[in-house]
PDB file of C-alpha atoms and ligand atoms in Angstrom:
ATOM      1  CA  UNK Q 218     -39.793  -9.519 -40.051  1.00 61.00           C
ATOM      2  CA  UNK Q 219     -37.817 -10.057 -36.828  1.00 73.00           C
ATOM      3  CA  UNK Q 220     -37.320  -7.086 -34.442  1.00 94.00           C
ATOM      4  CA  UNK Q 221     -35.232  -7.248 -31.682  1.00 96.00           C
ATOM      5  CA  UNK Q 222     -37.647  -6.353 -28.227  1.00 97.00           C
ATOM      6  CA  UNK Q 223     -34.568  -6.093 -25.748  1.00 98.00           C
ATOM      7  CA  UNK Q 224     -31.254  -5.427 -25.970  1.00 98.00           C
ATOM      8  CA  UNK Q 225     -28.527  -5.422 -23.539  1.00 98.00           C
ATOM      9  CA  UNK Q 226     -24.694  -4.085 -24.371  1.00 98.00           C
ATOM     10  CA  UNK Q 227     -22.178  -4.351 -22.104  1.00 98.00           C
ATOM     11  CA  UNK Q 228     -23.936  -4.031 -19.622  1.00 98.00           C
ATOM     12  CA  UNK Q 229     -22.278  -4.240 -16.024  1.00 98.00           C
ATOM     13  CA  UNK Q 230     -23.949  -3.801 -12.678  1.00 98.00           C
ATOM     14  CA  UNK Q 231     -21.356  -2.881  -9.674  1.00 97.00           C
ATOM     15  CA  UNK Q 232     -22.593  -2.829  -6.086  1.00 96.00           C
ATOM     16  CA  UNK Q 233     -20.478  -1.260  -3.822  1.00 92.00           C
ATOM     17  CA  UNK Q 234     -20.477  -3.321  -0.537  1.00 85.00           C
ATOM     18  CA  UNK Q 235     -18.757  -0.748   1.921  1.00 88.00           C
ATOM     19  CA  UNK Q 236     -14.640  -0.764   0.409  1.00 89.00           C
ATOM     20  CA  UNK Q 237     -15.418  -4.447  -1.869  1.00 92.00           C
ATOM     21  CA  UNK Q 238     -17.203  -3.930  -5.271  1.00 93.00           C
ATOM     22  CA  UNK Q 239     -20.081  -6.955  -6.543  1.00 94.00           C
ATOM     23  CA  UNK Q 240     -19.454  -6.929 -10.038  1.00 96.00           C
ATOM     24  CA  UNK Q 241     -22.693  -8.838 -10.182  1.00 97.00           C
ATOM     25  CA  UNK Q 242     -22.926  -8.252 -14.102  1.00 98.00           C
ATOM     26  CA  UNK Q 243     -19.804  -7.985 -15.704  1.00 97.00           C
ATOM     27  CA  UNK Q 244     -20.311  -6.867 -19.391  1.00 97.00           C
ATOM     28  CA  UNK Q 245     -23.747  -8.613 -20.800  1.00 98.00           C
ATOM     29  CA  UNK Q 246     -24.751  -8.233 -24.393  1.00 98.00           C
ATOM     30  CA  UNK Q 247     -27.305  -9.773 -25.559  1.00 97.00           C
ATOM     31  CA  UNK Q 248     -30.803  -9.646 -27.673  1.00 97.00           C
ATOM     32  CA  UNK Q 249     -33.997 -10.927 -27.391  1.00 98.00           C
ATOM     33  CA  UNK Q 250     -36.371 -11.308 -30.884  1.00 97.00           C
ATOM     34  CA  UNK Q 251     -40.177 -10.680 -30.291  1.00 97.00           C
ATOM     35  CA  UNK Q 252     -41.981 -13.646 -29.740  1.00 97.00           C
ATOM     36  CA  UNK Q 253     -38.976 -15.763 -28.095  1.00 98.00           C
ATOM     37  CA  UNK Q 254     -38.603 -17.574 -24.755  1.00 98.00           C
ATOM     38  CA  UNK Q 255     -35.219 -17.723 -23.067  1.00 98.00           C
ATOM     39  CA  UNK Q 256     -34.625 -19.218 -20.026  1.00 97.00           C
ATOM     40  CA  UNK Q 257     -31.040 -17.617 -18.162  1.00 97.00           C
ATOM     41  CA  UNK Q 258     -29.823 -20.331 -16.253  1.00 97.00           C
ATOM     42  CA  UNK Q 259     -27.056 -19.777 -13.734  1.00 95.00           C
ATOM     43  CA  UNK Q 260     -26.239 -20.880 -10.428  1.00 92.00           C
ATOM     44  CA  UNK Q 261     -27.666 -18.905  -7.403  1.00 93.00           C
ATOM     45  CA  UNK Q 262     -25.649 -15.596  -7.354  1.00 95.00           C
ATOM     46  CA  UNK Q 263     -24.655 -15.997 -10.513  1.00 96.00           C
ATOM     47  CA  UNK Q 264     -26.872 -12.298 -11.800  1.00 97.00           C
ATOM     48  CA  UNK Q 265     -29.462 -13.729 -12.744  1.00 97.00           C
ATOM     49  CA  UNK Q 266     -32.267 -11.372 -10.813  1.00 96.00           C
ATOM     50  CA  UNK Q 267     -30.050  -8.545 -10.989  1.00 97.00           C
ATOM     51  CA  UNK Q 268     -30.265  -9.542 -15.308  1.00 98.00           C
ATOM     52  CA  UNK Q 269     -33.889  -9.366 -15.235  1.00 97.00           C
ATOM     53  CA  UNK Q 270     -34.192  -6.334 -12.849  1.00 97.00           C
ATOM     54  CA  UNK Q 271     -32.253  -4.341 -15.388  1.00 97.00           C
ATOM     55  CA  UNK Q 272     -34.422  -6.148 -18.348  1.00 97.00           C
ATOM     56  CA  UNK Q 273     -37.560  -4.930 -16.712  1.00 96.00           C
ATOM     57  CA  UNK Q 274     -36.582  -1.622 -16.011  1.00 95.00           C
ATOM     58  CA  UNK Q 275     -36.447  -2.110 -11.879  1.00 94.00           C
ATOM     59  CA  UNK Q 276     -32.727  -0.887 -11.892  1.00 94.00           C
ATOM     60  CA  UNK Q 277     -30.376   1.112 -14.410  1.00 95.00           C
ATOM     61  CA  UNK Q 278     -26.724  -0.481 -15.083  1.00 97.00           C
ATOM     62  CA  UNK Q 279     -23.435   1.092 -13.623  1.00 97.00           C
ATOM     63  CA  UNK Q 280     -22.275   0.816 -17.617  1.00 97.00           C
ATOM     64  CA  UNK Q 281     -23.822  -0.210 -21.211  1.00 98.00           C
ATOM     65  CA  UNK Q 282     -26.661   0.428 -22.658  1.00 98.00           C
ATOM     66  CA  UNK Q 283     -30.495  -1.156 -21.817  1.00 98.00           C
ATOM     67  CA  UNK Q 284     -32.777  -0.959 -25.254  1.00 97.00           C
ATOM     68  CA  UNK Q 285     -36.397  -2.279 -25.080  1.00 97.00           C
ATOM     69  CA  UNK Q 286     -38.090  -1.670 -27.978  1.00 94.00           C
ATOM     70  CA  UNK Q 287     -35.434   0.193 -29.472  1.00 94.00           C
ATOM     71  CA  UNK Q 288     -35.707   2.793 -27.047  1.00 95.00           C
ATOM     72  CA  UNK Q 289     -32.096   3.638 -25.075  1.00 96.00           C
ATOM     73  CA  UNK Q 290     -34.079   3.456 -21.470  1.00 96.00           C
ATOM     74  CA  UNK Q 291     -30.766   5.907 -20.124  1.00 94.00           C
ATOM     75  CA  UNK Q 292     -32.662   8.531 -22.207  1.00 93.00           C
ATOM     76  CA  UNK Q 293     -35.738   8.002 -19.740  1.00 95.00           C
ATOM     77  CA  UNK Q 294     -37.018  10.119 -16.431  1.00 95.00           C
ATOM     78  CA  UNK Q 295     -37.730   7.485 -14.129  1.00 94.00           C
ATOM     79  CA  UNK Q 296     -41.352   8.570 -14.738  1.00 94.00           C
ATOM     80  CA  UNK Q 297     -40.912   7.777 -17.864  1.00 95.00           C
ATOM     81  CA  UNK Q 298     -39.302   4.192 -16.536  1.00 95.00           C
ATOM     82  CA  UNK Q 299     -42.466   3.745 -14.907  1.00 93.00           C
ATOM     83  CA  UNK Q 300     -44.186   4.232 -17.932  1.00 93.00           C
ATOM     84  CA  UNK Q 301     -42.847   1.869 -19.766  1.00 94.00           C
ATOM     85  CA  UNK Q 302     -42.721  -0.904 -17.392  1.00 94.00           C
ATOM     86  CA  UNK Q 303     -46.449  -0.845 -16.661  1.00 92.00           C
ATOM     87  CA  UNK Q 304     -47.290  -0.416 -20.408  1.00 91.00           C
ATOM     88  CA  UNK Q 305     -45.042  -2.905 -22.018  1.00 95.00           C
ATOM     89  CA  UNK Q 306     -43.682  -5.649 -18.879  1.00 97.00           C
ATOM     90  CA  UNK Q 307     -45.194  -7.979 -16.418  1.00 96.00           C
ATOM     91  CA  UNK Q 308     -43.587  -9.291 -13.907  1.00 96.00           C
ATOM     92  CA  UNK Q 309     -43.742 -12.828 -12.088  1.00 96.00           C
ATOM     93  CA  UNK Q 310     -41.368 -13.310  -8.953  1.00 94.00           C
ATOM     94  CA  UNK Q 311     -40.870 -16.757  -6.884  1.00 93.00           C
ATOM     95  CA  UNK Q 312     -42.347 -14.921  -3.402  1.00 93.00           C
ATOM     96  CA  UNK Q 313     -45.974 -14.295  -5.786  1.00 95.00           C
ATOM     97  CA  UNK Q 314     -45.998 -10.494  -4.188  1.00 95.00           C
ATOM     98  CA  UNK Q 315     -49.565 -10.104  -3.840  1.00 97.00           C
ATOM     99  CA  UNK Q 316     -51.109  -8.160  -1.703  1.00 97.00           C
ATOM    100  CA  UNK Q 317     -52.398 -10.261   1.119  1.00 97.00           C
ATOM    101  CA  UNK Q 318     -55.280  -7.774   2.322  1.00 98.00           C
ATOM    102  CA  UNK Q 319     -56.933  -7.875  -1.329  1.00 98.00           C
ATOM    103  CA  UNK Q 320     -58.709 -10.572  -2.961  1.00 98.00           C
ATOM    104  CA  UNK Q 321     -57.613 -12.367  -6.644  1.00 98.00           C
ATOM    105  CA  UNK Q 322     -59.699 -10.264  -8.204  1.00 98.00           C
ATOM    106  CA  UNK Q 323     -58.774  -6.944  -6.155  1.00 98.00           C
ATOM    107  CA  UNK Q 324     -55.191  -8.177  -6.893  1.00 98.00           C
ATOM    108  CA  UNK Q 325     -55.376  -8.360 -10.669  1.00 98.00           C
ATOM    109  CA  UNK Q 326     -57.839  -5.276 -10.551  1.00 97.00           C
ATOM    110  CA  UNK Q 327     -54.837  -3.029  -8.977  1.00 96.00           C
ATOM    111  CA  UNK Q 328     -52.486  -2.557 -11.974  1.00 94.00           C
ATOM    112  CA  UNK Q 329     -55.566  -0.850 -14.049  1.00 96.00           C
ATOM    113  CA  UNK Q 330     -56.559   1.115 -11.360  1.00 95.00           C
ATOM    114  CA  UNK Q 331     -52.853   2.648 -11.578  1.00 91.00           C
ATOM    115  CA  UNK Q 332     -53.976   3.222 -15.533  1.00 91.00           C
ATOM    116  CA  UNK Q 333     -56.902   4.706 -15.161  1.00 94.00           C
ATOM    117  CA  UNK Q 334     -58.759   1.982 -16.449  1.00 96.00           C
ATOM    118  CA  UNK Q 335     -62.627   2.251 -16.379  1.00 97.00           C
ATOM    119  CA  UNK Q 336     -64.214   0.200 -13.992  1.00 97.00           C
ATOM    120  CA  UNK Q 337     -66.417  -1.952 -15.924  1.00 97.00           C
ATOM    121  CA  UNK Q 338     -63.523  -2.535 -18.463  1.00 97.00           C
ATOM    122  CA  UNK Q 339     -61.040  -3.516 -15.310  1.00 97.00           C
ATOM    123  CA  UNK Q 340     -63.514  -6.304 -14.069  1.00 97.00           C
ATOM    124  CA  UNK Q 341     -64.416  -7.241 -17.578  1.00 97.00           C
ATOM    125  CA  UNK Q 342     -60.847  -8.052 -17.797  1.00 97.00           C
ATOM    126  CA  UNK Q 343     -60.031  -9.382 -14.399  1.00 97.00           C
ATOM    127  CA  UNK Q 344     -62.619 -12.176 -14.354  1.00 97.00           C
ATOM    128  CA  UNK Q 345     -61.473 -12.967 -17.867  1.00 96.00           C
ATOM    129  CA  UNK Q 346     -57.545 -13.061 -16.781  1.00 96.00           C
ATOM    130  CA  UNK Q 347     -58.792 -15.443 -13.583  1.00 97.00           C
ATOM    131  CA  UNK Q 348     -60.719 -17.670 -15.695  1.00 94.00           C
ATOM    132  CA  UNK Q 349     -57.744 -17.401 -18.046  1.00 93.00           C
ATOM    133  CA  UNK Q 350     -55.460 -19.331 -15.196  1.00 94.00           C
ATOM    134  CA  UNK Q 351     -58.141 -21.574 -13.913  1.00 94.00           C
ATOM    135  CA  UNK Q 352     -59.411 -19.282 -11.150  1.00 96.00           C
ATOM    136  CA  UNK Q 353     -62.777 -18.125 -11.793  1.00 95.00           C
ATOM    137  CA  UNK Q 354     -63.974 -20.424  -8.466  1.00 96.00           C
ATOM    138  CA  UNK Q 355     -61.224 -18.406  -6.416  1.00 97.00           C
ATOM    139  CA  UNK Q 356     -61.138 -15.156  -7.685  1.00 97.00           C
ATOM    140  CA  UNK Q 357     -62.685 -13.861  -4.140  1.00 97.00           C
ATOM    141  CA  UNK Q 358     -60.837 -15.352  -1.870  1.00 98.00           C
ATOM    142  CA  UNK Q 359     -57.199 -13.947  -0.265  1.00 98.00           C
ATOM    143  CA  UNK Q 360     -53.854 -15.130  -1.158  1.00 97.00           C
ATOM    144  CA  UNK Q 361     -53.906 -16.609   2.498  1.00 97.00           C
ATOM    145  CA  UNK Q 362     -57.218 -19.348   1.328  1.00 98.00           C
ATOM    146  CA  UNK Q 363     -55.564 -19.812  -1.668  1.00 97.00           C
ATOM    147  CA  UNK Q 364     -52.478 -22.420  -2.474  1.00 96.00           C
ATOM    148  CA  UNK Q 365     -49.093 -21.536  -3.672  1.00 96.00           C
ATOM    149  CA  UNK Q 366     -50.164 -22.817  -7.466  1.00 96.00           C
ATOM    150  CA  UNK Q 367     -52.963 -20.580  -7.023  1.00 96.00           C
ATOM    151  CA  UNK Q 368     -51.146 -17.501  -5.989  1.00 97.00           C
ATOM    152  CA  UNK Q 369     -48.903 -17.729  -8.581  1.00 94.00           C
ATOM    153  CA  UNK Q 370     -51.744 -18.080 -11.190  1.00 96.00           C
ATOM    154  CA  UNK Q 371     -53.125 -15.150  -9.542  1.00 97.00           C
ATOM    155  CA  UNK Q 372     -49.625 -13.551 -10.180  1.00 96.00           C
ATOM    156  CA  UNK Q 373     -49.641 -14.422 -13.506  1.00 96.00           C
ATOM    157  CA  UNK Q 374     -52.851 -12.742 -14.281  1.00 96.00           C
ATOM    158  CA  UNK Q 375     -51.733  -9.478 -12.539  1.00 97.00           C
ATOM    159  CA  UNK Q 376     -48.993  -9.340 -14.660  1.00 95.00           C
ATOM    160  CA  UNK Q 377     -51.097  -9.550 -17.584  1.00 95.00           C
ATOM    161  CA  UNK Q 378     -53.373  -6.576 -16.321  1.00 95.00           C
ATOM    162  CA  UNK Q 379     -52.406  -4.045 -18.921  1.00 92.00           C
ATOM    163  CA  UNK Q 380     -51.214  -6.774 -22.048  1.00 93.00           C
ATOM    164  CA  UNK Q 381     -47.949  -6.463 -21.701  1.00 96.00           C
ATOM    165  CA  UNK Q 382     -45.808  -7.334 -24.788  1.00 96.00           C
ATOM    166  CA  UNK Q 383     -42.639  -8.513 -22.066  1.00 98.00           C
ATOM    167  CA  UNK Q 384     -43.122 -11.445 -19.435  1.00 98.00           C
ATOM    168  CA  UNK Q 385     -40.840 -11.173 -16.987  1.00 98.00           C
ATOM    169  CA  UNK Q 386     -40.203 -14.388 -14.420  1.00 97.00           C
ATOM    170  CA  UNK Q 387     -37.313 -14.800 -11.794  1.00 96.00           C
ATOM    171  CA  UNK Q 388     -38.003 -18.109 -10.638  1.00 95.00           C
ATOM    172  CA  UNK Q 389     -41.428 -18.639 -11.326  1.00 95.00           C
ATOM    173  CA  UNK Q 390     -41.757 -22.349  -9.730  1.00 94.00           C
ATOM    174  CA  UNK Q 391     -39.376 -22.280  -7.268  1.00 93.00           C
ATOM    175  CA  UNK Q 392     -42.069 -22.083  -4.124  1.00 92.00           C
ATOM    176  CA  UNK Q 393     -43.706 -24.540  -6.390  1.00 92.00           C
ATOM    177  CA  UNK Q 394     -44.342 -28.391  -5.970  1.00 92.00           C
ATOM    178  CA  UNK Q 395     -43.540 -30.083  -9.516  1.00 93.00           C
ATOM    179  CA  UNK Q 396     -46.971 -30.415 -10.709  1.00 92.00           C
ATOM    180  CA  UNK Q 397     -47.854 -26.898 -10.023  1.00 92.00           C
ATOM    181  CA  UNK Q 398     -45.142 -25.875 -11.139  1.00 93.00           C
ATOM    182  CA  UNK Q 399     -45.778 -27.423 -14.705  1.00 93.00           C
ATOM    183  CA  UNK Q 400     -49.188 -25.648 -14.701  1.00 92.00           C
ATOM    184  CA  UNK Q 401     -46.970 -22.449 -14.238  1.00 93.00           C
ATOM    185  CA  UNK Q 402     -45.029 -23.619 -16.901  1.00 95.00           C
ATOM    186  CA  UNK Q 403     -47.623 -24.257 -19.412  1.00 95.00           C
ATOM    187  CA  UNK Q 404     -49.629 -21.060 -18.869  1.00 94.00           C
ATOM    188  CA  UNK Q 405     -46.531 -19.062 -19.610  1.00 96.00           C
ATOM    189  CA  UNK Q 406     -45.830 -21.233 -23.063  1.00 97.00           C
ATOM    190  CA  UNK Q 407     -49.355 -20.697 -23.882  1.00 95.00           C
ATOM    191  CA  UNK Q 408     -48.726 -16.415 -23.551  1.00 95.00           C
ATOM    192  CA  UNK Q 409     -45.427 -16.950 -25.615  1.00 97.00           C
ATOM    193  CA  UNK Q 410     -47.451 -18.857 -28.523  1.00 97.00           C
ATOM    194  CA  UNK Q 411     -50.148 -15.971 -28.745  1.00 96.00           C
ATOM    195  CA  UNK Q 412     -46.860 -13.650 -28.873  1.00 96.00           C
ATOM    196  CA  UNK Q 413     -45.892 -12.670 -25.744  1.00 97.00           C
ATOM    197  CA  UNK Q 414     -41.958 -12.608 -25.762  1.00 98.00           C
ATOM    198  CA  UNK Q 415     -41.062 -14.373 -22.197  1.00 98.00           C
ATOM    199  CA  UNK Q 416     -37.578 -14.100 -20.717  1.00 98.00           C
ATOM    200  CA  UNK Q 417     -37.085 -16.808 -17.196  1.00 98.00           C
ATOM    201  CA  UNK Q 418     -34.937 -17.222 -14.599  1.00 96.00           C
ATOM    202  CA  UNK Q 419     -34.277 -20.365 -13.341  1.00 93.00           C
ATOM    203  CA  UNK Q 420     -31.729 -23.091 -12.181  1.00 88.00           C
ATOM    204  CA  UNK Q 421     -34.238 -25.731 -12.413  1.00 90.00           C
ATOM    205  CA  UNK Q 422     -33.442 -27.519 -16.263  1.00 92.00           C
ATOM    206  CA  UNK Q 423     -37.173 -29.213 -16.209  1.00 91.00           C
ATOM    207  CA  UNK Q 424     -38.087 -25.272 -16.620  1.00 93.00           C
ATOM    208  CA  UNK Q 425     -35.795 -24.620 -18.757  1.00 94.00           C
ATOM    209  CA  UNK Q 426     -37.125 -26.939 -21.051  1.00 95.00           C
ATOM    210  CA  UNK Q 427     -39.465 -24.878 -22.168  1.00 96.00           C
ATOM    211  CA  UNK Q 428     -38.218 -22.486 -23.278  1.00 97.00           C
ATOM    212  CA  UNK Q 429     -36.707 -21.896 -27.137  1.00 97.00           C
ATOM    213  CA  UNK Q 430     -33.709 -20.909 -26.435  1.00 96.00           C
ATOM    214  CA  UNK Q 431     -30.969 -20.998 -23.067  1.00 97.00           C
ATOM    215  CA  UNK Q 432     -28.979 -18.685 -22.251  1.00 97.00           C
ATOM    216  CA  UNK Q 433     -26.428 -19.599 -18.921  1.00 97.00           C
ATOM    217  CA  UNK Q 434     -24.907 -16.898 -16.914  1.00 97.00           C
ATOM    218  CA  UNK Q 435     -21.795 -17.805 -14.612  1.00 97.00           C
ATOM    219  CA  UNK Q 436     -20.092 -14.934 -12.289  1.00 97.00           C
ATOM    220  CA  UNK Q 437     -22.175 -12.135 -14.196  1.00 98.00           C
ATOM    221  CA  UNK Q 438     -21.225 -13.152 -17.826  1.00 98.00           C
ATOM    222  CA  UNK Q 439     -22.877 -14.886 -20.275  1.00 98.00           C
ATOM    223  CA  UNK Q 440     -20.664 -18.228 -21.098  1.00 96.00           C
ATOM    224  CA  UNK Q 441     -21.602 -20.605 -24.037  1.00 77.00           C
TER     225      UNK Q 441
HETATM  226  N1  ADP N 762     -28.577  -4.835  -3.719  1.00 73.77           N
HETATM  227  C1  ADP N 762     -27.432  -5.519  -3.692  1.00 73.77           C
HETATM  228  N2  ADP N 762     -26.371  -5.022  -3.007  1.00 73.77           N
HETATM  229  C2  ADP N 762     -25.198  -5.682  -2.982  1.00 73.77           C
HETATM  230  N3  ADP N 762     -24.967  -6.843  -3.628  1.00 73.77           N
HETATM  231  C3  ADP N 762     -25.984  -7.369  -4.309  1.00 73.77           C
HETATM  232  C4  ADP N 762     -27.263  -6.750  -4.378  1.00 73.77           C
HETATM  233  N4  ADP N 762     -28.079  -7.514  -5.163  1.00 73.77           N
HETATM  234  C5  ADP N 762     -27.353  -8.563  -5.549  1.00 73.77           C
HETATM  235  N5  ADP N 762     -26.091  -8.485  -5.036  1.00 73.77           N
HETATM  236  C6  ADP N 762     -25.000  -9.451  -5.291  1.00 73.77           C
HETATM  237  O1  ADP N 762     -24.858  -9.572  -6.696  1.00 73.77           O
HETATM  238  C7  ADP N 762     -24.627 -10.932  -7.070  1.00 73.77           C
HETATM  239  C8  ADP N 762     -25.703 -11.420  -8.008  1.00 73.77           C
HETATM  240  O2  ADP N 762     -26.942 -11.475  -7.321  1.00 73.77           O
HETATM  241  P1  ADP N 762     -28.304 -11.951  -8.001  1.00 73.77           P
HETATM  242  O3  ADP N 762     -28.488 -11.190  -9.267  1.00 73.77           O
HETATM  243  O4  ADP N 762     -29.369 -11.824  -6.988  1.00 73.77           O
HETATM  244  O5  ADP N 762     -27.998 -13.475  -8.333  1.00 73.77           O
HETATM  245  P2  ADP N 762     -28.986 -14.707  -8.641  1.00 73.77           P
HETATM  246  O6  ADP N 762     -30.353 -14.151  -8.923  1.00 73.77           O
HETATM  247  O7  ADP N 762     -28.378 -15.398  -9.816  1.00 73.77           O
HETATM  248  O8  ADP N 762     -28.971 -15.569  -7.432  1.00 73.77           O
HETATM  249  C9  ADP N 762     -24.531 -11.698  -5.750  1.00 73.77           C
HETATM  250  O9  ADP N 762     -23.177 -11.752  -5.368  1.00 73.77           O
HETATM  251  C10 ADP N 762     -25.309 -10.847  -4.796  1.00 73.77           C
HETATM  252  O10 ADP N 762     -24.887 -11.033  -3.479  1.00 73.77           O
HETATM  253 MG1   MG N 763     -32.190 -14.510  -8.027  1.00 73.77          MG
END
């Protein structure tokens, strides 16, 4: 049976920019199945981070409703936000946010820590989501010793600390050479056939590519 993981309607997203308004989403509806990959392409200011932020829970709409896993997220506390995003979404930005003072492994470590994950279950895991993106060599070394291709595969494994069910990427290659960024590219398919639904950002088509299905955003609306 299909079910329907996120679900956006009408959903606008005004920033007020002293006396102008940014309607930077201007009514969105859409749906995304469980197990699907869509890619949003859209040139650059088009909404496309400020679409994902509100996917993954980051932000709240001005207007419309944002449903993941059938659950109307304007019900939720922003603990309960939290909650959500760490139990259900990973994230995966172009800038690799890791924390430069930590190793890979401290770095993948962190998001079980904020769990409560038992220590010998957290660096069971970590060394298996490192060795999962190539990185079992690296895993003690700083983002600084390590190349872009490798942070991001670092990043990758973060966001797969607590088995999310959502993959979240704005721009996942776009501090990437190509060939790095097709290793990116081919981890992430790999999550989406074991089930993972993945939703990209991107303005690069060779990324779009892999995905099932494209969705292009122009001026914060969804055009055909
Ligand atoms: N925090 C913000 N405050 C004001 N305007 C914003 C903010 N974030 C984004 N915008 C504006 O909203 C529009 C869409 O931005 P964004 O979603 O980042 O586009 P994209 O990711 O497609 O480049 C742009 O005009 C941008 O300047
Ligand atoms: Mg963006």
């Amino acid at each position: 049976m299909k079910s329907i993981v996120i679900e956006l309607q009408n959903v606008r997203k005004i920033y007020e920019a002293g006396v102008s308004k940014v309607y930077a989403l201007n009514g969105v509806t859409m749906s995304v199945e469980r197990g699907d990959f869509v890619a949003i392409m859209g040139p650059s200011g088009s909404g496309k981070s400020t679409l994902l932020n509100l996917i993954g829970c980051l932000d709240r709409p001005t207007e419309g409703r944002v449903i993941i896993n059938g659950v109307d997220t304007a019900n939720l506390s922003d603990k309960q936000l939290t909650e959500l995003r760490r139990d259900t979404i990973g994230f995966i930005f172009q800038q690799y946010n890791l924390i430069p003072t930590l190793t890979a492994f401290e770095n993948v470590e962190l998001p079980m820590i904020f769990r409560g994950v038992a220590k010998s279950e957290r660096e069971k895991r970590a060394k298996e989501l490192l060795s999962l993106v190539g990185l079992e060599e690296e895993m003690h070394r700083r983002p600084m010793e390590l190349s872009g291709g490798q942070q991001q595969r670092v990043a990758i494994a973060r966001a797969l600390a607590n088995e999310p069910s959502i993959l979240l990427c704005d721009e996942p290659t776009g501090n990437l050479d190509t060939r790095s960024g097709k290793a990116v590219m081919e981890i992430i398919s790999k999550l989406n056939r074991e089930g993972v639904t993945v939703v990209v950002v991107t303005h690069d088509p060779a990324i779009a590519a892999f995905a099932k299905r494209v969705v292009r955003i122009v001026d914060g609306v969804l055009v055909d």
